[in-house]
Amino acid sequence: MPRLRLPGALLALLLTGAGCAASRAARPVSEEDREGYEARLRKAQALQRGAHLDASREELESLARDVGERLEKHPRDVGLHAVLARAALALHQPDRARVETERVLALAPDQAEAHYLQAFLLGGARQPAAALAEARSATRLAPHQGRYWQLLGTLHLQLEQPTEARAALTRALEVEPRDAQGHFLLGLLSLDEGKPDEALTALERARELEPDYVLAHTHAGHLLQQRGESAAALACFQKAATLEPRNWRTRESLVQVNQALGNTARRDAERAALLKLRQEGLVAQDYFIRERFGEGEHTVVVVEDFELKGDWAKRYEFQVYAPGGEQPVRVISLGSYAFTNAFAHEQDPSLPRLFHLDAYAPDNTHETYGLFQGEPSYDDTRAKVLAILRGELVPTSSTKPGAG
């Protein structure tokens, strides 16, 4: 089974701690106080999943300050040190988290929370086997704490142990059935196991429980898109874009689903928004996937380059895949080549840029289906590609290596 690659920030998002407004009075730390800290850390976690990173950081820093002040009056309170360690982990401050974890270990080495914090640090240090042993100890000592089971399940995922991961994540949801993160992780596991229906059910539950959960919306959208349920996928991606408007991957998906629904005006608006993100330096590659569609038994993936660069610049590649294939059996491209333009402009400098519509096969067969003065629209190009695939448009020229 291919290894499930979790987003880098996912472990940090598992954190749940405690917190409330601290009093400067040297009164005992009550259960009510601890529940308040827990609520604040959960709130900060949810803000992260909703892409409200600034608000999350402000809440976490405020929590850390309040707990730090409380520790001045109660320096040996294990729970307060544990809260501060979890807050530091959520703030991506591993050194501070390690210091607070060491204090927890010194004060209460046999408590479940000490094992949990050690497991978290070891997992972040890419020592999942050692982390697993600590997480198991935490669940054994405190079997009714959902986040301990959730971390155990995540570590099993890292070690490519899906059966054990499912058991731990299921147990986490038995303890905390309304935890959106647990449902999301179970959805990722089901997806990795090739169970898309189960995955979608889990992701939809995560969306229901936490409406601002960006990753739940986008993952559910992709599954719905693959099932051909474009209208439902559109709703998922629109929600994600509302929450995180500068995520280019979501804009890419919105181009695709609007194309599938025939919403060409909306498609073009989303493409324009994607190009703007590219101009702002927020897209880390030179192309995007414009469309995926089926034609007969084949799947066609359309790649669009943002810019025409080089001697063999291409605007679109229609990559045609056979069922189950990993490499295209044919590529049809709209390109604009330096040598053609140089020759044409020698004859007539006023000519617009020239474009070729060409098809290529794995045996290096090359067919030309058209030469255009100026760049044809995507819809015109797509229509010609469909005609080629259906045998309705014949090449104007073709070459095959080795042919006499």
PDB file of C-alpha atoms in Angstrom, residues 12-290:
ATOM      1  CA  ALA A  12       0.408  20.053  15.143  1.00  0.00           C
ATOM      2  CA  LEU A  13      -3.325  20.247  14.458  1.00  0.00           C
ATOM      3  CA  LEU A  14      -3.886  17.176  16.651  1.00  0.00           C
ATOM      4  CA  LEU A  15      -3.067  19.213  19.717  1.00  0.00           C
ATOM      5  CA  THR A  16      -5.828  19.716  22.210  1.00  0.00           C
ATOM      6  CA  GLY A  17      -4.988  21.277  25.524  1.00  0.00           C
ATOM      7  CA  ALA A  18      -6.576  23.466  28.167  1.00  0.00           C
ATOM      8  CA  GLY A  19      -6.917  27.133  29.001  1.00  0.00           C
ATOM      9  CA  CYS A  20      -8.912  29.977  30.518  1.00  0.00           C
ATOM     10  CA  ALA A  21      -8.257  33.535  31.598  1.00  0.00           C
ATOM     11  CA  ALA A  22      -5.753  33.219  34.430  1.00  0.00           C
ATOM     12  CA  SER A  23      -6.116  35.032  37.686  1.00  0.00           C
ATOM     13  CA  ARG A  24      -3.141  36.612  39.374  1.00  0.00           C
ATOM     14  CA  ALA A  25      -4.377  35.286  42.704  1.00  0.00           C
ATOM     15  CA  ALA A  26      -2.515  32.298  44.108  1.00  0.00           C
ATOM     16  CA  ARG A  27      -5.642  30.161  44.281  1.00  0.00           C
ATOM     17  CA  PRO A  28      -5.553  26.444  43.414  1.00  0.00           C
ATOM     18  CA  VAL A  29      -5.888  25.425  39.786  1.00  0.00           C
ATOM     19  CA  SER A  30      -9.412  24.044  39.604  1.00  0.00           C
ATOM     20  CA  GLU A  31     -11.005  21.571  37.213  1.00  0.00           C
ATOM     21  CA  GLU A  32     -12.978  24.472  35.823  1.00  0.00           C
ATOM     22  CA  ASP A  33      -9.715  26.257  35.042  1.00  0.00           C
ATOM     23  CA  ARG A  34      -8.393  23.201  33.225  1.00  0.00           C
ATOM     24  CA  GLU A  35     -11.564  22.871  31.172  1.00  0.00           C
ATOM     25  CA  GLY A  36     -11.221  26.513  30.228  1.00  0.00           C
ATOM     26  CA  TYR A  37      -7.667  25.995  29.003  1.00  0.00           C
ATOM     27  CA  GLU A  38      -8.866  22.989  27.032  1.00  0.00           C
ATOM     28  CA  ALA A  39     -11.578  25.064  25.371  1.00  0.00           C
ATOM     29  CA  ARG A  40      -9.094  27.750  24.359  1.00  0.00           C
ATOM     30  CA  LEU A  41      -6.668  25.285  22.802  1.00  0.00           C
ATOM     31  CA  ARG A  42      -9.523  23.620  20.921  1.00  0.00           C
ATOM     32  CA  LYS A  43     -10.635  27.011  19.669  1.00  0.00           C
ATOM     33  CA  ALA A  44      -7.115  27.804  18.433  1.00  0.00           C
ATOM     34  CA  GLN A  45      -6.911  24.406  16.742  1.00  0.00           C
ATOM     35  CA  ALA A  46     -10.189  24.971  14.930  1.00  0.00           C
ATOM     36  CA  LEU A  47      -8.993  28.394  13.780  1.00  0.00           C
ATOM     37  CA  GLN A  48      -5.928  26.754  12.222  1.00  0.00           C
ATOM     38  CA  ARG A  49      -8.076  24.263  10.343  1.00  0.00           C
ATOM     39  CA  GLY A  50     -10.159  27.157   9.104  1.00  0.00           C
ATOM     40  CA  ALA A  51      -7.069  28.945   7.782  1.00  0.00           C
ATOM     41  CA  HIS A  52      -7.357  31.726  10.372  1.00  0.00           C
ATOM     42  CA  LEU A  53      -3.693  31.407  11.241  1.00  0.00           C
ATOM     43  CA  ASP A  54      -3.225  34.904  12.630  1.00  0.00           C
ATOM     44  CA  ALA A  55      -6.182  34.568  14.974  1.00  0.00           C
ATOM     45  CA  SER A  56      -4.987  31.111  16.016  1.00  0.00           C
ATOM     46  CA  ARG A  57      -1.514  32.386  16.834  1.00  0.00           C
ATOM     47  CA  GLU A  58      -2.931  35.292  18.841  1.00  0.00           C
ATOM     48  CA  GLU A  59      -5.099  32.915  20.872  1.00  0.00           C
ATOM     49  CA  LEU A  60      -2.225  30.498  21.479  1.00  0.00           C
ATOM     50  CA  GLU A  61       0.159  33.268  22.514  1.00  0.00           C
ATOM     51  CA  SER A  62      -2.458  34.709  24.855  1.00  0.00           C
ATOM     52  CA  LEU A  63      -3.016  31.264  26.343  1.00  0.00           C
ATOM     53  CA  ALA A  64       0.723  30.755  26.824  1.00  0.00           C
ATOM     54  CA  ARG A  65       1.018  34.108  28.599  1.00  0.00           C
ATOM     55  CA  ASP A  66      -1.888  33.331  30.913  1.00  0.00           C
ATOM     56  CA  VAL A  67      -0.558  29.894  31.775  1.00  0.00           C
ATOM     57  CA  GLY A  68       2.937  31.296  32.287  1.00  0.00           C
ATOM     58  CA  GLU A  69       1.586  33.829  34.784  1.00  0.00           C
ATOM     59  CA  ARG A  70      -0.307  31.072  36.574  1.00  0.00           C
ATOM     60  CA  LEU A  71       2.865  28.990  36.800  1.00  0.00           C
ATOM     61  CA  GLU A  72       4.585  31.815  38.657  1.00  0.00           C
ATOM     62  CA  LYS A  73       2.174  31.075  41.515  1.00  0.00           C
ATOM     63  CA  HIS A  74       2.061  27.281  40.983  1.00  0.00           C
ATOM     64  CA  PRO A  75       5.493  26.278  39.592  1.00  0.00           C
ATOM     65  CA  ARG A  76       4.989  22.587  40.378  1.00  0.00           C
ATOM     66  CA  ASP A  77       1.589  22.220  38.729  1.00  0.00           C
ATOM     67  CA  VAL A  78       2.019  19.378  36.213  1.00  0.00           C
ATOM     68  CA  GLY A  79      -1.132  20.261  34.300  1.00  0.00           C
ATOM     69  CA  LEU A  80      -0.047  23.849  33.699  1.00  0.00           C
ATOM     70  CA  HIS A  81       3.355  22.761  32.369  1.00  0.00           C
ATOM     71  CA  ALA A  82       1.619  20.256  30.098  1.00  0.00           C
ATOM     72  CA  VAL A  83      -0.714  22.946  28.753  1.00  0.00           C
ATOM     73  CA  LEU A  84       2.243  25.211  28.069  1.00  0.00           C
ATOM     74  CA  ALA A  85       4.032  22.376  26.264  1.00  0.00           C
ATOM     75  CA  ARG A  86       1.016  21.723  24.037  1.00  0.00           C
ATOM     76  CA  ALA A  87       0.607  25.414  23.297  1.00  0.00           C
ATOM     77  CA  ALA A  88       4.287  25.604  22.324  1.00  0.00           C
ATOM     78  CA  LEU A  89       3.857  22.620  19.988  1.00  0.00           C
ATOM     79  CA  ALA A  90       0.876  24.292  18.362  1.00  0.00           C
ATOM     80  CA  LEU A  91       2.975  27.440  17.923  1.00  0.00           C
ATOM     81  CA  HIS A  92       5.755  25.371  16.302  1.00  0.00           C
ATOM     82  CA  GLN A  93       8.154  26.137  19.147  1.00  0.00           C
ATOM     83  CA  PRO A  94       9.784  22.722  19.698  1.00  0.00           C
ATOM     84  CA  ASP A  95      12.539  23.961  22.018  1.00  0.00           C
ATOM     85  CA  ARG A  96      10.048  25.564  24.383  1.00  0.00           C
ATOM     86  CA  ALA A  97       7.821  22.485  24.158  1.00  0.00           C
ATOM     87  CA  ARG A  98      10.777  20.265  25.019  1.00  0.00           C
ATOM     88  CA  VAL A  99      11.635  22.331  28.099  1.00  0.00           C
ATOM     89  CA  GLU A 100       8.068  22.146  29.386  1.00  0.00           C
ATOM     90  CA  THR A 101       7.877  18.428  28.610  1.00  0.00           C
ATOM     91  CA  GLU A 102      11.048  17.851  30.650  1.00  0.00           C
ATOM     92  CA  ARG A 103       9.400  19.646  33.568  1.00  0.00           C
ATOM     93  CA  VAL A 104       6.342  17.421  33.271  1.00  0.00           C
ATOM     94  CA  LEU A 105       8.600  14.358  33.214  1.00  0.00           C
ATOM     95  CA  ALA A 106      10.494  15.558  36.275  1.00  0.00           C
ATOM     96  CA  LEU A 107       7.303  16.231  38.246  1.00  0.00           C
ATOM     97  CA  ALA A 108       5.178  13.270  37.121  1.00  0.00           C
ATOM     98  CA  PRO A 109       7.098  10.801  34.942  1.00  0.00           C
ATOM     99  CA  ASP A 110       4.386   8.130  35.139  1.00  0.00           C
ATOM    100  CA  GLN A 111       1.411  10.283  34.162  1.00  0.00           C
ATOM    101  CA  ALA A 112      -0.296   9.682  30.814  1.00  0.00           C
ATOM    102  CA  GLU A 113       0.308  13.270  29.734  1.00  0.00           C
ATOM    103  CA  ALA A 114       4.067  12.855  30.093  1.00  0.00           C
ATOM    104  CA  HIS A 115       4.001   9.880  27.735  1.00  0.00           C
ATOM    105  CA  TYR A 116       1.749  11.765  25.299  1.00  0.00           C
ATOM    106  CA  LEU A 117       4.098  14.736  25.146  1.00  0.00           C
ATOM    107  CA  GLN A 118       7.114  12.485  24.668  1.00  0.00           C
ATOM    108  CA  ALA A 119       5.281  10.669  21.871  1.00  0.00           C
ATOM    109  CA  PHE A 120       4.496  13.952  20.171  1.00  0.00           C
ATOM    110  CA  LEU A 121       8.089  15.175  20.331  1.00  0.00           C
ATOM    111  CA  LEU A 122       9.512  11.865  19.143  1.00  0.00           C
ATOM    112  CA  GLY A 123       7.039  11.732  16.275  1.00  0.00           C
ATOM    113  CA  GLY A 124       8.009  15.236  15.219  1.00  0.00           C
ATOM    114  CA  ALA A 125      11.667  14.171  15.379  1.00  0.00           C
ATOM    115  CA  ARG A 126      10.910  11.352  12.914  1.00  0.00           C
ATOM    116  CA  GLN A 127      11.231   8.596  15.472  1.00  0.00           C
ATOM    117  CA  PRO A 128       7.763   7.047  15.004  1.00  0.00           C
ATOM    118  CA  ALA A 129       8.617   3.647  16.508  1.00  0.00           C
ATOM    119  CA  ALA A 130       9.795   5.217  19.781  1.00  0.00           C
ATOM    120  CA  ALA A 131       6.871   7.634  19.693  1.00  0.00           C
ATOM    121  CA  LEU A 132       4.476   4.727  19.236  1.00  0.00           C
ATOM    122  CA  ALA A 133       5.618   3.095  22.481  1.00  0.00           C
ATOM    123  CA  GLU A 134       5.026   6.330  24.388  1.00  0.00           C
ATOM    124  CA  ALA A 135       1.598   6.852  22.808  1.00  0.00           C
ATOM    125  CA  ARG A 136       0.600   3.309  23.756  1.00  0.00           C
ATOM    126  CA  SER A 137       1.579   4.032  27.339  1.00  0.00           C
ATOM    127  CA  ALA A 138      -0.562   7.181  27.304  1.00  0.00           C
ATOM    128  CA  THR A 139      -3.640   5.306  26.046  1.00  0.00           C
ATOM    129  CA  ARG A 140      -3.108   2.549  28.582  1.00  0.00           C
ATOM    130  CA  LEU A 141      -2.891   4.985  31.485  1.00  0.00           C
ATOM    131  CA  ALA A 142      -5.752   7.233  30.295  1.00  0.00           C
ATOM    132  CA  PRO A 143      -7.969   5.245  27.899  1.00  0.00           C
ATOM    133  CA  HIS A 144     -10.738   7.856  27.939  1.00  0.00           C
ATOM    134  CA  GLN A 145      -8.627  10.666  26.427  1.00  0.00           C
ATOM    135  CA  GLY A 146      -9.445  10.908  22.722  1.00  0.00           C
ATOM    136  CA  ARG A 147      -6.382  12.854  21.643  1.00  0.00           C
ATOM    137  CA  TYR A 148      -4.101  10.102  22.954  1.00  0.00           C
ATOM    138  CA  TRP A 149      -5.797   7.572  20.667  1.00  0.00           C
ATOM    139  CA  GLN A 150      -5.744  10.027  17.805  1.00  0.00           C
ATOM    140  CA  LEU A 151      -1.987  10.511  18.081  1.00  0.00           C
ATOM    141  CA  LEU A 152      -1.532   6.745  18.319  1.00  0.00           C
ATOM    142  CA  GLY A 153      -3.523   6.318  15.114  1.00  0.00           C
ATOM    143  CA  THR A 154      -1.490   8.971  13.316  1.00  0.00           C
ATOM    144  CA  LEU A 155       1.762   7.277  14.322  1.00  0.00           C
ATOM    145  CA  HIS A 156       0.452   3.961  12.971  1.00  0.00           C
ATOM    146  CA  LEU A 157      -0.285   5.768   9.709  1.00  0.00           C
ATOM    147  CA  GLN A 158       3.304   7.004   9.574  1.00  0.00           C
ATOM    148  CA  LEU A 159       4.500   3.424  10.069  1.00  0.00           C
ATOM    149  CA  GLU A 160       2.160   2.181   7.293  1.00  0.00           C
ATOM    150  CA  GLN A 161       0.074   0.099   9.680  1.00  0.00           C
ATOM    151  CA  PRO A 162      -3.485   0.766   8.472  1.00  0.00           C
ATOM    152  CA  THR A 163      -5.215  -1.914  10.543  1.00  0.00           C
ATOM    153  CA  GLU A 164      -3.744  -0.611  13.771  1.00  0.00           C
ATOM    154  CA  ALA A 165      -4.364   2.983  12.674  1.00  0.00           C
ATOM    155  CA  ARG A 166      -8.038   2.279  12.034  1.00  0.00           C
ATOM    156  CA  ALA A 167      -8.449   0.612  15.433  1.00  0.00           C
ATOM    157  CA  ALA A 168      -6.867   3.590  17.238  1.00  0.00           C
ATOM    158  CA  LEU A 169      -8.806   6.237  15.284  1.00  0.00           C
ATOM    159  CA  THR A 170     -12.060   4.355  15.766  1.00  0.00           C
ATOM    160  CA  ARG A 171     -11.363   4.238  19.492  1.00  0.00           C
ATOM    161  CA  ALA A 172     -10.657   7.989  19.480  1.00  0.00           C
ATOM    162  CA  LEU A 173     -14.073   8.634  17.931  1.00  0.00           C
ATOM    163  CA  GLU A 174     -15.784   6.344  20.408  1.00  0.00           C
ATOM    164  CA  VAL A 175     -14.343   8.547  23.144  1.00  0.00           C
ATOM    165  CA  GLU A 176     -15.006  11.847  21.327  1.00  0.00           C
ATOM    166  CA  PRO A 177     -17.603  11.192  18.586  1.00  0.00           C
ATOM    167  CA  ARG A 178     -17.928  14.868  17.655  1.00  0.00           C
ATOM    168  CA  ASP A 179     -14.223  15.447  17.022  1.00  0.00           C
ATOM    169  CA  ALA A 180     -13.906  16.691  13.439  1.00  0.00           C
ATOM    170  CA  GLN A 181     -10.188  15.970  13.258  1.00  0.00           C
ATOM    171  CA  GLY A 182     -10.766  12.314  14.071  1.00  0.00           C
ATOM    172  CA  HIS A 183     -13.329  11.937  11.298  1.00  0.00           C
ATOM    173  CA  PHE A 184     -10.975  13.705   8.883  1.00  0.00           C
ATOM    174  CA  LEU A 185      -8.096  11.355   9.678  1.00  0.00           C
ATOM    175  CA  LEU A 186     -10.357   8.327   9.322  1.00  0.00           C
ATOM    176  CA  GLY A 187     -11.381   9.702   5.928  1.00  0.00           C
ATOM    177  CA  LEU A 188      -7.744   9.971   4.837  1.00  0.00           C
ATOM    178  CA  LEU A 189      -7.111   6.402   5.959  1.00  0.00           C
ATOM    179  CA  SER A 190     -10.155   5.111   4.070  1.00  0.00           C
ATOM    180  CA  LEU A 191      -9.021   6.985   0.982  1.00  0.00           C
ATOM    181  CA  ASP A 192      -5.556   5.467   1.249  1.00  0.00           C
ATOM    182  CA  GLU A 193      -7.120   2.021   1.570  1.00  0.00           C
ATOM    183  CA  GLY A 194      -9.100   2.480  -1.648  1.00  0.00           C
ATOM    184  CA  LYS A 195     -12.459   2.964   0.087  1.00  0.00           C
ATOM    185  CA  PRO A 196     -13.743   6.231  -1.399  1.00  0.00           C
ATOM    186  CA  ASP A 197     -17.332   5.851  -0.171  1.00  0.00           C
ATOM    187  CA  GLU A 198     -16.206   5.388   3.433  1.00  0.00           C
ATOM    188  CA  ALA A 199     -13.764   8.242   3.014  1.00  0.00           C
ATOM    189  CA  LEU A 200     -16.459  10.591   1.759  1.00  0.00           C
ATOM    190  CA  THR A 201     -18.772   9.688   4.640  1.00  0.00           C
ATOM    191  CA  ALA A 202     -16.037  10.520   7.160  1.00  0.00           C
ATOM    192  CA  LEU A 203     -15.081  13.758   5.421  1.00  0.00           C
ATOM    193  CA  GLU A 204     -18.692  14.890   5.200  1.00  0.00           C
ATOM    194  CA  ARG A 205     -19.037  14.279   8.929  1.00  0.00           C
ATOM    195  CA  ALA A 206     -15.922  16.393   9.563  1.00  0.00           C
ATOM    196  CA  ARG A 207     -17.410  19.188   7.432  1.00  0.00           C
ATOM    197  CA  GLU A 208     -20.684  18.987   9.331  1.00  0.00           C
ATOM    198  CA  LEU A 209     -19.030  19.134  12.740  1.00  0.00           C
ATOM    199  CA  GLU A 210     -16.607  21.902  11.822  1.00  0.00           C
ATOM    200  CA  PRO A 211     -17.893  24.072   8.934  1.00  0.00           C
ATOM    201  CA  ASP A 212     -14.623  26.048   8.703  1.00  0.00           C
ATOM    202  CA  TYR A 213     -12.442  22.934   8.205  1.00  0.00           C
ATOM    203  CA  VAL A 214     -10.725  23.801   4.913  1.00  0.00           C
ATOM    204  CA  LEU A 215      -8.998  20.456   4.261  1.00  0.00           C
ATOM    205  CA  ALA A 216     -12.224  18.541   4.877  1.00  0.00           C
ATOM    206  CA  HIS A 217     -13.960  20.637   2.219  1.00  0.00           C
ATOM    207  CA  THR A 218     -11.207  20.235  -0.377  1.00  0.00           C
ATOM    208  CA  HIS A 219     -10.748  16.483   0.156  1.00  0.00           C
ATOM    209  CA  ALA A 220     -14.493  15.890  -0.021  1.00  0.00           C
ATOM    210  CA  GLY A 221     -14.610  18.051  -3.150  1.00  0.00           C
ATOM    211  CA  HIS A 222     -11.964  15.946  -4.881  1.00  0.00           C
ATOM    212  CA  LEU A 223     -13.812  12.728  -4.096  1.00  0.00           C
ATOM    213  CA  LEU A 224     -17.100  14.155  -5.379  1.00  0.00           C
ATOM    214  CA  GLN A 225     -15.309  15.426  -8.481  1.00  0.00           C
ATOM    215  CA  GLN A 226     -13.938  11.954  -9.178  1.00  0.00           C
ATOM    216  CA  ARG A 227     -17.445  10.520  -8.841  1.00  0.00           C
ATOM    217  CA  GLY A 228     -18.738  12.976 -11.415  1.00  0.00           C
ATOM    218  CA  GLU A 229     -20.849  14.860  -8.856  1.00  0.00           C
ATOM    219  CA  SER A 230     -19.662  18.242 -10.044  1.00  0.00           C
ATOM    220  CA  ALA A 231     -22.385  20.369  -8.451  1.00  0.00           C
ATOM    221  CA  ALA A 232     -21.666  18.906  -4.994  1.00  0.00           C
ATOM    222  CA  ALA A 233     -17.926  19.251  -5.578  1.00  0.00           C
ATOM    223  CA  LEU A 234     -18.434  22.877  -6.573  1.00  0.00           C
ATOM    224  CA  ALA A 235     -20.127  23.616  -3.246  1.00  0.00           C
ATOM    225  CA  CYS A 236     -17.158  22.097  -1.372  1.00  0.00           C
ATOM    226  CA  PHE A 237     -14.557  24.068  -3.305  1.00  0.00           C
ATOM    227  CA  GLN A 238     -16.535  27.309  -3.069  1.00  0.00           C
ATOM    228  CA  LYS A 239     -16.671  26.936   0.708  1.00  0.00           C
ATOM    229  CA  ALA A 240     -12.928  26.272   0.829  1.00  0.00           C
ATOM    230  CA  ALA A 241     -12.249  29.305  -1.366  1.00  0.00           C
ATOM    231  CA  THR A 242     -14.366  31.497   0.897  1.00  0.00           C
ATOM    232  CA  LEU A 243     -12.332  30.372   3.888  1.00  0.00           C
ATOM    233  CA  GLU A 244      -8.954  30.491   2.140  1.00  0.00           C
ATOM    234  CA  PRO A 245      -9.275  32.710  -0.963  1.00  0.00           C
ATOM    235  CA  ARG A 246      -5.557  32.759  -1.789  1.00  0.00           C
ATOM    236  CA  ASN A 247      -5.121  28.990  -2.086  1.00  0.00           C
ATOM    237  CA  TRP A 248      -4.294  28.383  -5.745  1.00  0.00           C
ATOM    238  CA  ARG A 249      -5.084  24.677  -5.620  1.00  0.00           C
ATOM    239  CA  THR A 250      -8.671  25.464  -4.726  1.00  0.00           C
ATOM    240  CA  ARG A 251      -8.903  27.929  -7.614  1.00  0.00           C
ATOM    241  CA  GLU A 252      -7.548  25.237  -9.922  1.00  0.00           C
ATOM    242  CA  SER A 253     -10.295  22.885  -8.761  1.00  0.00           C
ATOM    243  CA  LEU A 254     -12.924  25.577  -9.284  1.00  0.00           C
ATOM    244  CA  VAL A 255     -11.772  25.999 -12.889  1.00  0.00           C
ATOM    245  CA  GLN A 256     -12.215  22.252 -13.382  1.00  0.00           C
ATOM    246  CA  VAL A 257     -15.647  21.821 -11.829  1.00  0.00           C
ATOM    247  CA  ASN A 258     -17.087  24.917 -13.505  1.00  0.00           C
ATOM    248  CA  GLN A 259     -15.856  23.530 -16.819  1.00  0.00           C
ATOM    249  CA  ALA A 260     -17.577  20.216 -16.071  1.00  0.00           C
ATOM    250  CA  LEU A 261     -20.820  22.060 -15.271  1.00  0.00           C
ATOM    251  CA  GLY A 262     -20.629  24.205 -18.411  1.00  0.00           C
ATOM    252  CA  ASN A 263     -20.284  27.408 -16.365  1.00  0.00           C
ATOM    253  CA  THR A 264     -17.803  28.989 -18.767  1.00  0.00           C
ATOM    254  CA  ALA A 265     -18.138  32.536 -17.421  1.00  0.00           C
ATOM    255  CA  ARG A 266     -17.481  31.342 -13.870  1.00  0.00           C
ATOM    256  CA  ARG A 267     -14.687  29.103 -15.141  1.00  0.00           C
ATOM    257  CA  ASP A 268     -12.967  32.054 -16.781  1.00  0.00           C
ATOM    258  CA  ALA A 269     -13.351  34.183 -13.657  1.00  0.00           C
ATOM    259  CA  GLU A 270     -11.735  31.491 -11.517  1.00  0.00           C
ATOM    260  CA  ARG A 271      -8.933  31.096 -14.055  1.00  0.00           C
ATOM    261  CA  ALA A 272      -8.349  34.865 -13.921  1.00  0.00           C
ATOM    262  CA  ALA A 273      -8.158  34.657 -10.118  1.00  0.00           C
ATOM    263  CA  LEU A 274      -5.645  31.822 -10.461  1.00  0.00           C
ATOM    264  CA  LEU A 275      -3.507  33.834 -12.867  1.00  0.00           C
ATOM    265  CA  LYS A 276      -3.550  36.752 -10.420  1.00  0.00           C
ATOM    266  CA  LEU A 277      -2.259  34.476  -7.662  1.00  0.00           C
ATOM    267  CA  ARG A 278       0.466  33.359 -10.045  1.00  0.00           C
ATOM    268  CA  GLN A 279       1.457  36.991 -10.692  1.00  0.00           C
ATOM    269  CA  GLU A 280       1.632  37.549  -6.937  1.00  0.00           C
ATOM    270  CA  GLY A 281       4.105  34.681  -6.589  1.00  0.00           C
ATOM    271  CA  LEU A 282       1.689  32.344  -4.789  1.00  0.00           C
ATOM    272  CA  VAL A 283       1.837  29.493  -7.320  1.00  0.00           C
ATOM    273  CA  ALA A 284       4.949  27.362  -7.041  1.00  0.00           C
ATOM    274  CA  GLN A 285       4.859  25.787 -10.513  1.00  0.00           C
ATOM    275  CA  ASP A 286       4.608  26.805 -14.164  1.00  0.00           C
ATOM    276  CA  TYR A 287       1.373  24.993 -15.031  1.00  0.00           C
ATOM    277  CA  PHE A 288      -1.982  23.886 -13.662  1.00  0.00           C
ATOM    278  CA  ILE A 289      -4.500  21.173 -14.442  1.00  0.00           C
ATOM    279  CA  ARG A 290      -7.224  22.900 -16.394  1.00  0.00           C
TER     280      ARG A 290
END
